[in-house]
Each structure stands twice: as C-alpha cells, then as structure tokens.
Amino acid sequence: MADSPDSPVAIVCVGMAGSGKTTFMQRINSHLHSKRDPPYVVNLDPAVRSVPFDSNIDIRDSVNYKEVMKQYNLGPNGGILTSLNLFSTKIDQILSLLEKRTAPPPEDAPAGTKQIKNILVDTPGQIEVFVWSASGDILLGSLASTFPTVIAYIIDTPRTASTSTFMSNMLYACSILYKTKLPMILVFNKTDVKDAEFAKEWMSDFETFQAALREEEETGSFGGMGGDGPGVGGGSGYMSSLLNSMSLMLEEFYSHLSVVGVSSMTGDGIDEFFEAVQEKKAEFERDYKPELERRRKEREAQKETGRQKELGKLMKDLNMENKNKAKGPQGKAPKEEPETISDMEDDDDDEQGLVDPDGADDDDQEPADGLKQRYERALQDGNPSEEDFSFAKYLHKANVG
C-alpha cells in the first residue's frame, strides 16, 4: 500500500437515487482537469445509459446489463447485482491496471507528465446493491488494501430539510460507515437550491436539532407532512421521542465525519471537498490502515490454521488406512486382494480348510503373484506352440481356471 504524500487516493461516490451523484462526479472530474491534475475514473454502474464524463474503466465494457437480465431472468436490481458479481471476478486485473496507471512517471516520460493522484469511482444509484453485496465488499476491500480509500456519501440537501428525513440519511450514513469501515465525507449537494448550514448545526449541536423538531411539532409539519396531514400532532408521540434519542446517540458518530456543502451545478464547495479528502486520506493512513493490516493478518492466520487442520485430518486418515491394512479383519493378517474371479473362488476354498488336488497345503505354496507374473510363469512351464495354445489350456497352465 502506498504511503507517500503524493500517493493516489480513491474517492468512492455513493448516494441514493436522485441525490445528484453523477452530476457531482462530473463536477469533481472537470475541477481536477481544470487544475491540470486529471483523475482516473471508474464507472461501476452497469445500468446507466450515458454518463457526462469519460471513464477509464467502465463496467459496461465488460458486462452487458440487459443480456444479464435476459439470460438469468432477473429484474433491474438483480441484474445490477449479478453484473457487479461478474465484474468483481476481474478485480485482480483492475487493481493491476490502477497500480500501473497511478505509478510515478518514468524518467524518460515526456516533460509535464504528472502522476495520477485521484481515482474517482462512480457506483450504482441502488446504493444497497453496492454497499451490502458481496461484490461491493470485494471491490471496496480490494481497493482499500491497495490505495487510501475515502467514501463520499452524497445527500440531497433540499429533501433533507425535515428532521425525519435528515435522521434517516444520518442512520444510512452510519450503517455505511460501519459496514465499509472506511473514512467518510458527508457531501450535502444542491446547496444552490438550499444552503446546508442548517444540517451542519443539527450535527454539531443536538439542542438545535431538538428545537427544530419542536417547531415542526407545533406547526404540524412533522415528517414533512402538510398542516392537514397525518403529521399534525404526530411528532409528540413515539417518533419525536425516537428522533430526540437518536440526536443524542449519533453525537459520537458525527465527530468522526467531515461535512461539506457543495453545489454540483455551480461548483461551490468543491475546494473544501478536496481539502476534506486530504484530511481523510491522512486519517486512513493513521487509523484505518493498521486495522486493515490487522484484519489481513488475521485472515492469513485463519487460512494457515485451516490448512494445518486439513493436513492433520489427511495424515490421520492415511494412518488409519495403513493400520487397517496391517491388522486385517478381527486382528488377522490381511489377505491379498483377489485379482481374478478364480482367485476369489480359491480364497473361499481356503476359508473352508480345503487343500489343492496335489495334496499340498496352501501354507506350502508360494505367495500369490500378480496376474502378470502368473501369465509369464505359465508360458515358461509349458512353452506351448501356436497350434495347441488355446485359451482353455492357457488358463489351466496359469492355474487360474
């Protein structure tokens, strides 16, 4: 994992449908290009028809979303999930390509060539399909094991103006933070429509949030409902008590987040966003990287323990098999496996205490040879010619008939 100050950082943009995530991706992409610091862009949304930016790695080049739906008889969400699962099987190639493209330029590179310092990752609008799926876990975990990785959670600010929708967004952000175990930036988008200062105050001072909640109760607009809707008086019961408790509970959660307000339309707040990215990058190196290393070592130790356990089982099985062969049934020496049906019949005669026609006991006979050796001995004893060498005589001389 890269440790230098100029090492690239991966910015994974997640957000609910309609939050302006794709427009935000376009804005930060154009911002970096204007700074003559072009990023490396990865698109992980297989269902999008077109994106307003060029992608260096695009899942649509590898997986046909509509064909996946048709072939596996899936709906939209199932098609996205299966497409991500198929794409995650190429994670080694993706990481190899990212490492190659973000490596420092060689000495013989053209003048002005810069190292890529930002990897932008766009995800599907169905946020739960990416965050809570096995493929999303593989993609994020593999990315974080190679580059410092930051989650940018995009929030639709105008739709978060009510206390209930605000708290819903905070709970979702909390679940993503503890699921991914990666540093997170809350991006309140669309500040050109509504300023995000109210949300910052609610996060920094729970009394301000409780005052807003009481105001909604008094005006009958709790939960975003109108004055004649079910919200009238509804905030005075269970829901308002729950939101009050959550505002206190999430105070510790808020302290681990960076909050920025941006406008993807005008570009306001983008500089503050990249400042927050650098802060979270340093936090990743300081706090998250040791934890990732510890988890990686634990997985390797578990794999090694599993291998040793399986090896022990194998050796035990081999020892038991050897003991059974040496001991035989009821403690007797094992009998040689019969090689032909005639050998099996001879074995049955031996068990009944019979002797061969020549009057010699089996104890006086030589141990039974392999089938090949018996054939060779029969040919040497009789030396039959081609005329009288019949199959019946051969069996008789070989003592297998």
CSV table of C-alpha atoms in Angstrom, one decimal:
chain,number,residue,atom,x,y,z
A,1,MET,CA,0.0,0.0,0.0
A,2,ALA,CA,1.4,3.4,-1.0
A,3,ASP,CA,2.5,5.7,1.9
A,4,SER,CA,4.0,8.7,0.2
A,5,PRO,CA,2.2,12.1,0.5
A,6,ASP,CA,1.8,12.1,-3.3
A,7,SER,CA,0.3,8.6,-3.3
A,8,PRO,CA,-3.1,8.4,-5.1
A,9,VAL,CA,-6.4,8.4,-3.1
A,10,ALA,CA,-9.5,6.6,-4.2
A,11,ILE,CA,-12.8,8.5,-3.8
A,12,VAL,CA,-15.8,6.2,-3.9
A,13,CYS,CA,-19.0,8.2,-4.5
A,14,VAL,CA,-22.2,6.6,-3.1
A,15,GLY,CA,-25.6,8.1,-2.8
A,16,MET,CA,-29.3,7.4,-3.2
A,17,ALA,CA,-31.0,7.8,-6.5
A,18,GLY,CA,-31.7,11.5,-7.3
A,19,SER,CA,-29.1,12.8,-4.9
A,20,GLY,CA,-27.0,14.3,-7.8
A,21,LYS,CA,-24.2,11.7,-7.5
A,22,THR,CA,-23.4,11.5,-11.2
A,23,THR,CA,-23.5,15.3,-11.6
A,24,PHE,CA,-21.2,15.6,-8.6
A,25,MET,CA,-18.8,13.1,-10.3
A,26,GLN,CA,-18.8,15.3,-13.4
A,27,ARG,CA,-18.1,18.4,-11.3
A,28,ILE,CA,-15.1,17.0,-9.4
A,29,ASN,CA,-13.8,15.4,-12.6
A,30,SER,CA,-13.9,18.7,-14.5
A,31,HIS,CA,-12.4,20.5,-11.5
A,32,LEU,CA,-9.4,18.2,-11.4
A,33,HIS,CA,-9.0,18.7,-15.2
A,34,SER,CA,-9.1,22.4,-14.8
A,35,LYS,CA,-6.3,22.1,-12.2
A,36,ARG,CA,-4.2,20.1,-14.8
A,37,ASP,CA,-4.4,17.1,-12.4
A,38,PRO,CA,-6.6,14.6,-14.4
A,39,PRO,CA,-8.1,11.7,-12.3
A,40,TYR,CA,-8.5,8.1,-13.2
A,41,VAL,CA,-12.3,7.4,-13.5
A,42,VAL,CA,-14.0,4.1,-12.8
A,43,ASN,CA,-17.7,3.6,-13.6
A,44,LEU,CA,-19.4,0.7,-11.7
A,45,ASP,CA,-23.0,1.4,-12.7
A,46,PRO,CA,-23.9,-1.2,-15.4
A,47,ALA,CA,-27.4,0.2,-15.9
A,48,VAL,CA,-26.6,3.8,-16.8
A,49,ARG,CA,-27.2,4.7,-20.4
A,50,SER,CA,-24.8,7.5,-20.6
A,51,VAL,CA,-22.5,9.4,-18.3
A,52,PRO,CA,-21.4,13.1,-18.7
A,53,PHE,CA,-17.7,12.2,-18.2
A,54,ASP,CA,-15.2,9.8,-19.8
A,55,SER,CA,-14.5,6.6,-17.9
A,56,ASN,CA,-11.1,4.9,-18.0
A,57,ILE,CA,-12.6,1.7,-16.7
A,58,ASP,CA,-16.3,1.1,-17.4
A,59,ILE,CA,-18.2,-1.9,-16.2
A,60,ARG,CA,-20.4,-1.6,-19.3
A,61,ASP,CA,-17.4,-2.6,-21.5
A,62,SER,CA,-17.2,-6.0,-19.7
A,63,VAL,CA,-20.8,-6.8,-18.8
A,64,ASN,CA,-23.9,-6.3,-20.8
A,65,TYR,CA,-26.6,-5.5,-18.3
A,66,LYS,CA,-29.6,-6.2,-20.5
A,67,GLU,CA,-28.2,-9.6,-21.5
A,68,VAL,CA,-27.5,-10.5,-17.9
A,69,MET,CA,-31.2,-9.7,-17.1
A,70,LYS,CA,-32.4,-11.8,-20.0
A,71,GLN,CA,-30.0,-14.7,-19.5
A,72,TYR,CA,-30.6,-15.1,-15.8
A,73,ASN,CA,-34.3,-14.0,-15.9
A,74,LEU,CA,-33.7,-11.1,-13.4
A,75,GLY,CA,-35.2,-7.8,-12.6
A,76,PRO,CA,-33.4,-4.4,-12.6
A,77,ASN,CA,-31.8,-4.8,-9.1
A,78,GLY,CA,-30.9,-8.4,-9.7
A,79,GLY,CA,-29.3,-7.5,-13.0
A,80,ILE,CA,-27.2,-4.8,-11.4
A,81,LEU,CA,-26.1,-7.2,-8.6
A,82,THR,CA,-25.2,-10.0,-10.9
A,83,SER,CA,-23.3,-7.6,-13.2
A,84,LEU,CA,-21.3,-6.5,-10.2
A,85,ASN,CA,-20.6,-10.1,-9.2
A,86,LEU,CA,-19.4,-10.9,-12.7
A,87,PHE,CA,-17.2,-7.7,-12.8
A,88,SER,CA,-15.7,-8.4,-9.3
A,89,THR,CA,-14.1,-11.6,-10.7
A,90,LYS,CA,-11.7,-9.3,-12.6
A,91,ILE,CA,-10.6,-7.4,-9.5
A,92,ASP,CA,-7.0,-8.5,-9.9
A,93,GLN,CA,-6.8,-7.1,-13.4
A,94,ILE,CA,-8.5,-3.8,-12.3
A,95,LEU,CA,-6.0,-3.3,-9.4
A,96,SER,CA,-3.1,-4.2,-11.6
A,97,LEU,CA,-4.2,-1.6,-14.1
A,98,LEU,CA,-4.8,1.0,-11.4
A,99,GLU,CA,-1.4,0.5,-9.9
A,100,LYS,CA,0.2,0.8,-13.3
A,101,ARG,CA,-1.6,4.0,-14.3
A,102,THR,CA,-1.1,5.7,-10.9
A,103,ALA,CA,2.6,4.8,-10.6
A,104,PRO,CA,5.1,7.7,-10.7
A,105,PRO,CA,6.1,8.6,-14.3
A,106,PRO,CA,9.4,7.1,-15.5
A,107,GLU,CA,12.4,9.3,-16.0
A,108,ASP,CA,12.1,9.1,-19.8
A,109,ALA,CA,8.4,10.3,-19.7
A,110,PRO,CA,7.6,13.5,-21.7
A,111,ALA,CA,8.0,16.8,-19.9
A,112,GLY,CA,5.0,17.8,-17.9
A,113,THR,CA,3.8,14.3,-17.3
A,114,LYS,CA,2.2,14.1,-13.8
A,115,GLN,CA,1.4,11.2,-11.6
A,116,ILE,CA,-2.4,10.5,-11.2
A,117,LYS,CA,-3.3,11.3,-7.6
A,118,ASN,CA,-7.1,10.8,-7.7
A,119,ILE,CA,-9.1,7.7,-8.5
A,120,LEU,CA,-12.8,8.5,-8.9
A,121,VAL,CA,-15.3,5.6,-8.6
A,122,ASP,CA,-19.0,6.0,-9.5
A,123,THR,CA,-21.4,3.5,-8.1
A,124,PRO,CA,-25.0,2.4,-8.9
A,125,GLY,CA,-27.9,4.6,-7.7
A,126,GLN,CA,-29.3,1.5,-5.9
A,127,ILE,CA,-26.9,2.1,-3.0
A,128,GLU,CA,-27.9,-1.0,-1.1
A,129,VAL,CA,-27.0,-3.2,-4.0
A,130,PHE,CA,-23.4,-2.0,-3.9
A,131,VAL,CA,-22.8,-1.4,-0.2
A,132,TRP,CA,-24.4,-4.6,1.1
A,133,SER,CA,-23.5,-7.1,-1.6
A,134,ALA,CA,-20.6,-9.5,-1.6
A,135,SER,CA,-19.2,-8.0,-4.8
A,136,GLY,CA,-19.3,-4.5,-3.3
A,137,ASP,CA,-17.4,-5.7,-0.3
A,138,ILE,CA,-14.8,-7.4,-2.6
A,139,LEU,CA,-14.4,-4.3,-4.7
A,140,LEU,CA,-14.1,-1.9,-1.7
A,141,GLY,CA,-11.9,-4.2,0.3
A,142,SER,CA,-9.5,-4.8,-2.6
A,143,LEU,CA,-9.4,-1.1,-3.4
A,144,ALA,CA,-8.7,-0.1,0.2
A,145,SER,CA,-5.9,-2.8,0.5
A,146,THR,CA,-4.1,-1.0,-2.4
A,147,PHE,CA,-4.9,2.7,-2.1
A,148,PRO,CA,-6.1,5.0,0.7
A,149,THR,CA,-9.8,5.0,0.1
A,150,VAL,CA,-12.5,7.6,1.1
A,151,ILE,CA,-16.3,7.2,0.9
A,152,ALA,CA,-18.1,10.3,-0.3
A,153,TYR,CA,-21.8,10.0,0.7
A,154,ILE,CA,-23.9,12.3,-1.4
A,155,ILE,CA,-27.0,13.8,0.2
A,156,ASP,CA,-29.9,15.7,-1.4
A,157,THR,CA,-29.9,18.8,0.8
A,158,PRO,CA,-33.4,20.1,-0.2
A,159,ARG,CA,-35.0,16.7,0.6
A,160,THR,CA,-33.2,16.6,4.0
A,161,ALA,CA,-34.7,19.8,5.4
A,162,SER,CA,-37.2,18.0,7.7
A,163,THR,CA,-35.9,16.3,10.8
A,164,SER,CA,-37.2,12.9,10.0
A,165,THR,CA,-35.6,12.7,6.5
A,166,PHE,CA,-32.4,14.2,7.9
A,167,MET,CA,-32.2,11.5,10.6
A,168,SER,CA,-33.0,8.8,8.0
A,169,ASN,CA,-30.0,9.9,6.0
A,170,MET,CA,-27.8,10.0,9.1
A,171,LEU,CA,-28.7,6.5,10.0
A,172,TYR,CA,-28.0,5.3,6.5
A,173,ALA,CA,-24.6,7.0,6.5
A,174,CYS,CA,-23.9,5.4,9.9
A,175,SER,CA,-24.7,2.0,8.6
A,176,ILE,CA,-22.4,2.6,5.5
A,177,LEU,CA,-19.6,3.8,7.7
A,178,TYR,CA,-19.6,0.7,10.0
A,179,LYS,CA,-20.2,-1.6,7.1
A,180,THR,CA,-17.3,-0.4,4.9
A,181,LYS,CA,-15.0,0.6,7.9
A,182,LEU,CA,-13.6,3.4,5.7
A,183,PRO,CA,-13.3,7.2,6.4
A,184,MET,CA,-16.4,9.1,5.2
A,185,ILE,CA,-17.2,12.5,4.0
A,186,LEU,CA,-20.9,13.7,4.0
A,187,VAL,CA,-21.4,15.8,0.9
A,188,PHE,CA,-24.6,17.9,1.2
A,189,ASN,CA,-25.3,18.5,-2.5
A,190,LYS,CA,-27.5,21.1,-4.3
A,191,THR,CA,-26.6,24.0,-2.0
A,192,ASP,CA,-27.6,26.3,-4.8
A,193,VAL,CA,-31.2,25.3,-4.0
A,194,LYS,CA,-30.9,25.1,-0.2
A,195,ASP,CA,-28.0,26.0,2.0
A,196,ALA,CA,-26.5,23.2,4.1
A,197,GLU,CA,-25.8,25.3,7.2
A,198,PHE,CA,-28.9,24.0,9.0
A,199,ALA,CA,-27.6,20.4,8.6
A,200,LYS,CA,-24.2,21.3,10.0
A,201,GLU,CA,-25.8,23.0,13.0
A,202,TRP,CA,-28.0,19.9,13.6
A,203,MET,CA,-24.9,17.7,13.6
A,204,SER,CA,-22.8,20.0,15.8
A,205,ASP,CA,-25.5,20.9,18.4
A,206,PHE,CA,-28.2,18.4,19.3
A,207,GLU,CA,-30.2,21.2,21.1
A,208,THR,CA,-30.6,23.0,17.7
A,209,PHE,CA,-32.0,19.8,16.2
A,210,GLN,CA,-34.4,19.3,19.1
A,211,ALA,CA,-35.6,22.9,18.7
A,212,ALA,CA,-36.3,22.2,15.0
A,213,LEU,CA,-38.2,19.1,16.0
A,214,ARG,CA,-40.3,21.0,18.4
A,215,GLU,CA,-41.0,23.7,15.8
A,216,GLU,CA,-42.2,21.0,13.4
A,217,GLU,CA,-44.5,19.6,16.0
A,218,GLU,CA,-46.0,23.0,16.7
A,219,THR,CA,-46.6,23.8,13.1
A,220,GLY,CA,-47.9,20.4,12.2
A,221,SER,CA,-45.2,19.8,9.6
A,222,PHE,CA,-43.5,16.9,11.4
A,223,GLY,CA,-42.2,14.3,8.9
A,224,GLY,CA,-42.6,16.7,6.0
A,225,MET,CA,-46.4,16.5,6.1
A,226,GLY,CA,-48.7,19.4,5.5
A,227,GLY,CA,-50.8,21.1,8.1
A,228,ASP,CA,-53.8,18.9,7.3
A,229,GLY,CA,-51.9,15.6,7.0
A,230,PRO,CA,-51.0,12.8,9.4
A,231,GLY,CA,-48.1,14.9,10.7
A,232,VAL,CA,-50.4,17.0,12.9
A,233,GLY,CA,-49.6,16.1,16.4
A,234,GLY,CA,-47.7,13.0,15.3
A,235,GLY,CA,-44.4,14.4,16.4
A,236,SER,CA,-45.5,14.5,20.1
A,237,GLY,CA,-45.5,10.7,20.4
A,238,TYR,CA,-43.2,7.8,19.7
A,239,MET,CA,-41.5,9.3,16.6
A,240,SER,CA,-40.4,12.6,18.2
A,241,SER,CA,-39.1,10.8,21.3
A,242,LEU,CA,-37.2,8.4,19.0
A,243,LEU,CA,-35.6,11.3,17.0
A,244,ASN,CA,-34.6,13.1,20.2
A,245,SER,CA,-32.9,10.0,21.4
A,246,MET,CA,-31.1,9.4,18.1
A,247,SER,CA,-29.8,13.0,18.0
A,248,LEU,CA,-28.0,12.2,21.3
A,249,MET,CA,-26.9,8.8,20.3
A,250,LEU,CA,-25.4,9.9,16.9
A,251,GLU,CA,-23.3,12.7,18.5
A,252,GLU,CA,-20.2,10.4,18.7
A,253,PHE,CA,-20.9,9.3,15.1
A,254,TYR,CA,-20.9,12.9,13.9
A,255,SER,CA,-17.5,13.6,15.4
A,256,HIS,CA,-15.9,11.0,13.0
A,257,LEU,CA,-17.3,12.7,9.9
A,258,SER,CA,-16.2,15.5,7.6
A,259,VAL,CA,-19.2,17.6,6.4
A,260,VAL,CA,-19.1,19.8,3.3
A,261,GLY,CA,-21.8,21.6,1.4
A,262,VAL,CA,-21.3,21.7,-2.4
A,263,SER,CA,-23.2,22.6,-5.5
A,264,SER,CA,-22.6,20.4,-8.4
A,265,MET,CA,-24.3,22.9,-10.6
A,266,THR,CA,-22.1,26.0,-9.7
A,267,GLY,CA,-19.0,24.3,-8.3
A,268,ASP,CA,-19.3,26.0,-4.9
A,269,GLY,CA,-17.6,24.0,-2.1
A,270,ILE,CA,-15.5,21.7,-4.4
A,271,ASP,CA,-12.2,23.1,-3.0
A,272,GLU,CA,-13.4,22.4,0.5
A,273,PHE,CA,-14.4,18.9,-0.5
A,274,PHE,CA,-10.8,18.1,-1.7
A,275,GLU,CA,-9.4,19.5,1.5
A,276,ALA,CA,-11.6,17.1,3.4
A,277,VAL,CA,-10.4,14.3,1.1
A,278,GLN,CA,-6.8,15.0,2.1
A,279,GLU,CA,-7.7,15.1,5.8
A,280,LYS,CA,-9.5,11.7,5.4
A,281,LYS,CA,-6.5,10.3,3.5
A,282,ALA,CA,-4.2,11.2,6.4
A,283,GLU,CA,-6.8,9.6,8.8
A,284,PHE,CA,-6.9,6.5,6.7
A,285,GLU,CA,-3.1,6.1,7.0
A,286,ARG,CA,-3.2,6.8,10.7
A,287,ASP,CA,-6.3,4.9,11.9
A,288,TYR,CA,-7.7,2.7,9.2
A,289,LYS,CA,-4.6,1.2,7.6
A,290,PRO,CA,-3.4,-0.5,10.8
A,291,GLU,CA,-6.8,-2.0,11.2
A,292,LEU,CA,-6.8,-3.3,7.7
A,293,GLU,CA,-3.4,-4.8,8.2
A,294,ARG,CA,-4.5,-6.5,11.4
A,295,ARG,CA,-7.6,-8.0,9.6
A,296,ARG,CA,-5.4,-9.1,6.7
A,297,LYS,CA,-3.0,-10.9,9.1
A,298,GLU,CA,-6.0,-12.5,10.9
A,299,ARG,CA,-7.3,-13.9,7.6
A,300,GLU,CA,-3.9,-15.2,6.7
A,301,ALA,CA,-3.6,-16.9,10.1
A,302,GLN,CA,-7.0,-18.4,9.8
A,303,LYS,CA,-6.2,-19.8,6.3
A,304,GLU,CA,-2.9,-21.2,7.7
A,305,THR,CA,-4.8,-22.8,10.6
A,306,GLY,CA,-7.3,-24.3,8.2
A,307,ARG,CA,-4.5,-25.7,6.0
A,308,GLN,CA,-2.8,-27.3,9.0
A,309,LYS,CA,-6.1,-28.7,10.2
A,310,GLU,CA,-6.9,-30.3,6.8
A,311,LEU,CA,-3.4,-31.7,6.7
A,312,GLY,CA,-3.8,-33.2,10.1
A,313,LYS,CA,-7.1,-34.9,9.0
A,314,LEU,CA,-5.4,-36.2,5.9
A,315,MET,CA,-2.5,-37.7,7.8
A,316,LYS,CA,-4.9,-39.2,10.4
A,317,ASP,CA,-6.9,-40.8,7.6
A,318,LEU,CA,-3.8,-42.2,6.0
A,319,ASN,CA,-2.6,-43.7,9.3
A,320,MET,CA,-5.9,-45.3,9.9
A,321,GLU,CA,-5.9,-46.8,6.5
A,322,ASN,CA,-2.4,-48.2,7.0
A,323,LYS,CA,-3.4,-49.7,10.4
A,324,ASN,CA,-6.5,-51.3,8.9
A,325,LYS,CA,-4.5,-52.9,6.1
A,326,ALA,CA,-1.8,-54.2,8.5
A,327,LYS,CA,-4.4,-55.6,11.0
A,328,GLY,CA,-7.0,-57.1,8.7
A,329,PRO,CA,-10.4,-58.3,9.9
A,330,GLN,CA,-10.6,-59.5,13.5
A,331,GLY,CA,-6.9,-58.9,14.1
A,332,LYS,CA,-5.8,-61.4,11.3
A,333,ALA,CA,-3.2,-60.6,8.7
A,334,PRO,CA,-4.7,-59.1,5.6
A,335,LYS,CA,-5.4,-61.3,2.7
A,336,GLU,CA,-4.2,-60.3,-0.7
A,337,GLU,CA,-6.9,-58.8,-2.9
A,338,PRO,CA,-8.2,-61.4,-5.4
A,339,GLU,CA,-7.1,-60.4,-8.9
A,340,THR,CA,-9.5,-62.6,-10.8
A,341,ILE,CA,-12.8,-64.4,-10.2
A,342,SER,CA,-10.8,-67.7,-9.8
A,343,ASP,CA,-8.7,-66.2,-7.1
A,344,MET,CA,-11.8,-65.3,-5.3
A,345,GLU,CA,-13.1,-68.9,-5.5
A,346,ASP,CA,-9.7,-70.1,-4.3
A,347,ASP,CA,-10.0,-67.8,-1.3
A,348,ASP,CA,-13.4,-69.2,-0.5
A,349,ASP,CA,-11.8,-72.7,-0.5
A,350,ASP,CA,-9.1,-71.6,1.8
A,351,GLU,CA,-11.6,-70.3,4.3
A,352,GLN,CA,-13.3,-73.8,4.4
A,353,GLY,CA,-9.9,-75.6,5.1
A,354,LEU,CA,-9.7,-77.3,1.7
A,355,VAL,CA,-6.4,-78.5,0.1
A,356,ASP,CA,-5.5,-78.4,-3.5
A,357,PRO,CA,-5.6,-81.6,-5.7
A,358,ASP,CA,-1.9,-82.2,-5.4
A,359,GLY,CA,-2.3,-82.7,-1.6
A,360,ALA,CA,-0.1,-79.7,-0.6
A,361,ASP,CA,-1.4,-77.2,1.9
A,362,ASP,CA,-1.7,-73.6,1.0
A,363,ASP,CA,1.0,-72.9,3.6
A,364,ASP,CA,3.5,-74.7,1.4
A,365,GLN,CA,2.6,-72.8,-1.7
A,366,GLU,CA,4.4,-69.7,-2.7
A,367,PRO,CA,2.6,-66.4,-2.1
A,368,ALA,CA,0.3,-65.5,-4.9
A,369,ASP,CA,2.0,-63.4,-7.5
A,370,GLY,CA,0.5,-60.6,-9.6
A,371,LEU,CA,-1.6,-61.5,-12.6
A,372,LYS,CA,1.3,-60.6,-15.0
A,373,GLN,CA,3.8,-62.8,-13.2
A,374,ARG,CA,1.4,-65.8,-13.3
A,375,TYR,CA,0.9,-65.5,-17.0
A,376,GLU,CA,4.7,-65.4,-17.5
A,377,ARG,CA,5.3,-68.5,-15.4
A,378,ALA,CA,2.6,-70.4,-17.2
A,379,LEU,CA,4.2,-69.6,-20.6
A,380,GLN,CA,7.7,-70.7,-19.3
A,381,ASP,CA,6.5,-74.0,-17.9
A,382,GLY,CA,4.5,-75.2,-20.9
A,383,ASN,CA,6.2,-73.5,-23.9
A,384,PRO,CA,3.1,-74.2,-26.0
A,385,SER,CA,3.3,-73.9,-29.7
A,386,GLU,CA,0.9,-71.6,-31.7
A,387,GLU,CA,-1.1,-74.7,-32.8
A,388,ASP,CA,-2.0,-76.1,-29.4
A,389,PHE,CA,-2.0,-72.8,-27.4
A,390,SER,CA,-5.7,-72.4,-26.7
A,391,PHE,CA,-7.4,-70.2,-24.2
A,392,ALA,CA,-8.5,-73.2,-22.1
A,393,LYS,CA,-5.0,-74.7,-21.9
A,394,TYR,CA,-3.6,-71.3,-21.1
A,395,LEU,CA,-6.0,-70.9,-18.2
A,396,HIS,CA,-5.2,-74.4,-16.9
A,397,LYS,CA,-1.5,-73.9,-17.0
A,398,ALA,CA,-1.8,-70.4,-15.4
A,399,ASN,CA,-3.7,-72.1,-12.6
A,400,VAL,CA,-6.5,-69.5,-12.9
A,401,GLY,CA,-9.1,-71.8,-14.4
